[in-house]
Amino acid sequence: CRLTAASLPPHCRLTAASLPPHHPTARPRPFPPLQVLFKAFEVPDDDLKVVVMECLLEVPVSNLQAEEVQNIVQIIANCDNLTVGSTEVIIGNAFQILRKMVLDDGDEGVHFRRFHAATIHMALDIIVRNSGRDTRENRVESEEKTVLSTACVDFLRAASFDWPEAIELMQTRNAVEAM
C-alpha cells in the first residue's frame, strides 16, 4: 500500500502542486514530501507540530526512509522538558510511529530494530520523568501525561516480543533501577 496525497486526511495534504515549480521538492512523489513536514519542527508552534505528527502517523512504515525515522528519533532525543506546550502529545505520537516500526516485518522494521535500540532507554527515561510529575491540579496536564505514558508503554510492549536486543536492554540493571 503506497500513500498518496488523496488518501491523507485533509490537514495532512501537501502536494507538489502546492509548491512553487522551482521548489526542490516540487517533483511528483507517491507521498507528500516528508522532509517538508520535518522542517515544520523549526517553527515554534506546538499546534503545527502536533498536526505534523498526526500526518506522520498516517504514513505507512514502508514510506518512511531511514533519514525520516532518524528525525523522529531525534524529536524524542531532543526532548528536555516534558511540560512545555504540547510536548507530551508530540512525543507520544512519535512513540506511536516508532511502535509501528518495531512491529513492521519489512526492511524498514528490520533497519529500525538494528539501528535504534537506544529508543528503549529513551522510552524508559521518559516514563520515569513523566511519572514523577504531579499533575493532580491540572486536568489537561494529567490527560497529556496519560497520553505520553500510554504511548511509551505501548512502544515498550511492542518491543518486548520479537526484538531480542530490546528485551536485553529492558533487563539491564540501569533500566530496572530506573523503574
PDB file of N, CA and C in Angstrom, residues 5 8 24 39 43 52 54 60-61 71 74 80 93 104 109-110 113 115 121 135 143 147:
ATOM      1  N   ALA A   5      -1.343  11.493  -1.813  1.00  0.00           N
ATOM      2  CA  ALA A   5      -1.867  12.721  -1.202  1.00  0.00           C
ATOM      3  C   ALA A   5      -3.373  12.636  -1.032  1.00  0.00           C
ATOM      4  N   LEU A   8      -4.649  10.968   2.260  1.00  0.00           N
ATOM      5  CA  LEU A   8      -4.354  11.607   3.539  1.00  0.00           C
ATOM      6  C   LEU A   8      -5.550  12.388   4.059  1.00  0.00           C
ATOM      7  N   PRO A  24      12.659  22.676  -4.483  1.00  0.00           N
ATOM      8  CA  PRO A  24      13.378  21.417  -4.668  1.00  0.00           C
ATOM      9  C   PRO A  24      12.516  20.174  -4.482  1.00  0.00           C
ATOM     10  N   LYS A  39      10.637  19.988   8.454  1.00  0.00           N
ATOM     11  CA  LYS A  39      11.068  21.395   8.521  1.00  0.00           C
ATOM     12  C   LYS A  39      10.117  22.203   9.396  1.00  0.00           C
ATOM     13  N   VAL A  43       9.628  25.650  13.319  1.00  0.00           N
ATOM     14  CA  VAL A  43       8.692  26.728  13.650  1.00  0.00           C
ATOM     15  C   VAL A  43       8.237  26.531  15.095  1.00  0.00           C
ATOM     16  N   VAL A  52       1.705  17.969  12.340  1.00  0.00           N
ATOM     17  CA  VAL A  52       2.740  17.250  11.597  1.00  0.00           C
ATOM     18  C   VAL A  52       2.846  15.815  12.106  1.00  0.00           C
ATOM     19  N   GLU A  54       0.552  14.082  13.590  1.00  0.00           N
ATOM     20  CA  GLU A  54      -0.666  13.373  13.178  1.00  0.00           C
ATOM     21  C   GLU A  54      -0.551  12.932  11.719  1.00  0.00           C
ATOM     22  N   PRO A  60       2.439   5.134   5.947  1.00  0.00           N
ATOM     23  CA  PRO A  60       2.809   3.726   6.117  1.00  0.00           C
ATOM     24  C   PRO A  60       4.308   3.595   6.394  1.00  0.00           C
ATOM     25  N   VAL A  61       4.657   2.625   7.202  1.00  0.00           N
ATOM     26  CA  VAL A  61       6.059   2.392   7.552  1.00  0.00           C
ATOM     27  C   VAL A  61       6.915   2.225   6.291  1.00  0.00           C
ATOM     28  N   ASN A  71      14.892  11.357  12.089  1.00  0.00           N
ATOM     29  CA  ASN A  71      14.295  12.626  12.511  1.00  0.00           C
ATOM     30  C   ASN A  71      13.295  12.409  13.640  1.00  0.00           C
ATOM     31  N   GLN A  74      15.153  11.692  16.773  1.00  0.00           N
ATOM     32  CA  GLN A  74      15.762  12.926  17.284  1.00  0.00           C
ATOM     33  C   GLN A  74      14.747  13.822  17.994  1.00  0.00           C
ATOM     34  N   ASP A  80      13.878  17.866  26.290  1.00  0.00           N
ATOM     35  CA  ASP A  80      14.425  18.127  27.615  1.00  0.00           C
ATOM     36  C   ASP A  80      13.339  18.376  28.654  1.00  0.00           C
ATOM     37  N   ASN A  93       3.016  10.813  20.042  1.00  0.00           N
ATOM     38  CA  ASN A  93       2.815  10.452  18.631  1.00  0.00           C
ATOM     39  C   ASN A  93       4.084   9.865  18.034  1.00  0.00           C
ATOM     40  N   ASP A 104       6.874  -3.786  12.382  1.00  0.00           N
ATOM     41  CA  ASP A 104       6.970  -3.996  10.942  1.00  0.00           C
ATOM     42  C   ASP A 104       7.883  -5.175  10.619  1.00  0.00           C
ATOM     43  N   GLY A 109      11.300  -2.108   9.265  1.00  0.00           N
ATOM     44  CA  GLY A 109      11.280  -2.565  10.649  1.00  0.00           C
ATOM     45  C   GLY A 109      12.596  -3.202  11.053  1.00  0.00           C
ATOM     46  N   VAL A 110      13.170  -4.001  10.163  1.00  0.00           N
ATOM     47  CA  VAL A 110      14.463  -4.625  10.437  1.00  0.00           C
ATOM     48  C   VAL A 110      15.530  -3.545  10.651  1.00  0.00           C
ATOM     49  N   ARG A 113      14.992  -1.803  14.076  1.00  0.00           N
ATOM     50  CA  ARG A 113      15.408  -2.632  15.214  1.00  0.00           C
ATOM     51  C   ARG A 113      16.930  -2.783  15.273  1.00  0.00           C
ATOM     52  N   PHE A 115      19.216  -0.456  14.229  1.00  0.00           N
ATOM     53  CA  PHE A 115      19.956   0.778  14.474  1.00  0.00           C
ATOM     54  C   PHE A 115      19.370   1.702  15.544  1.00  0.00           C
ATOM     55  N   HIS A 121      15.811   2.889  25.899  1.00  0.00           N
ATOM     56  CA  HIS A 121      16.195   3.703  27.060  1.00  0.00           C
ATOM     57  C   HIS A 121      15.501   5.063  27.036  1.00  0.00           C
ATOM     58  N   THR A 135       0.545  16.171  38.453  1.00  0.00           N
ATOM     59  CA  THR A 135      -0.408  16.895  37.599  1.00  0.00           C
ATOM     60  C   THR A 135      -1.826  16.848  38.177  1.00  0.00           C
ATOM     61  N   GLU A 143      -4.168  14.649  31.450  1.00  0.00           N
ATOM     62  CA  GLU A 143      -4.526  13.935  30.219  1.00  0.00           C
ATOM     63  C   GLU A 143      -3.324  13.793  29.302  1.00  0.00           C
ATOM     64  N   VAL A 147      -1.466  10.387  27.956  1.00  0.00           N
ATOM     65  CA  VAL A 147      -1.207  10.114  26.539  1.00  0.00           C
ATOM     66  C   VAL A 147       0.256   9.704  26.341  1.00  0.00           C
TER      67      VAL A 147
END
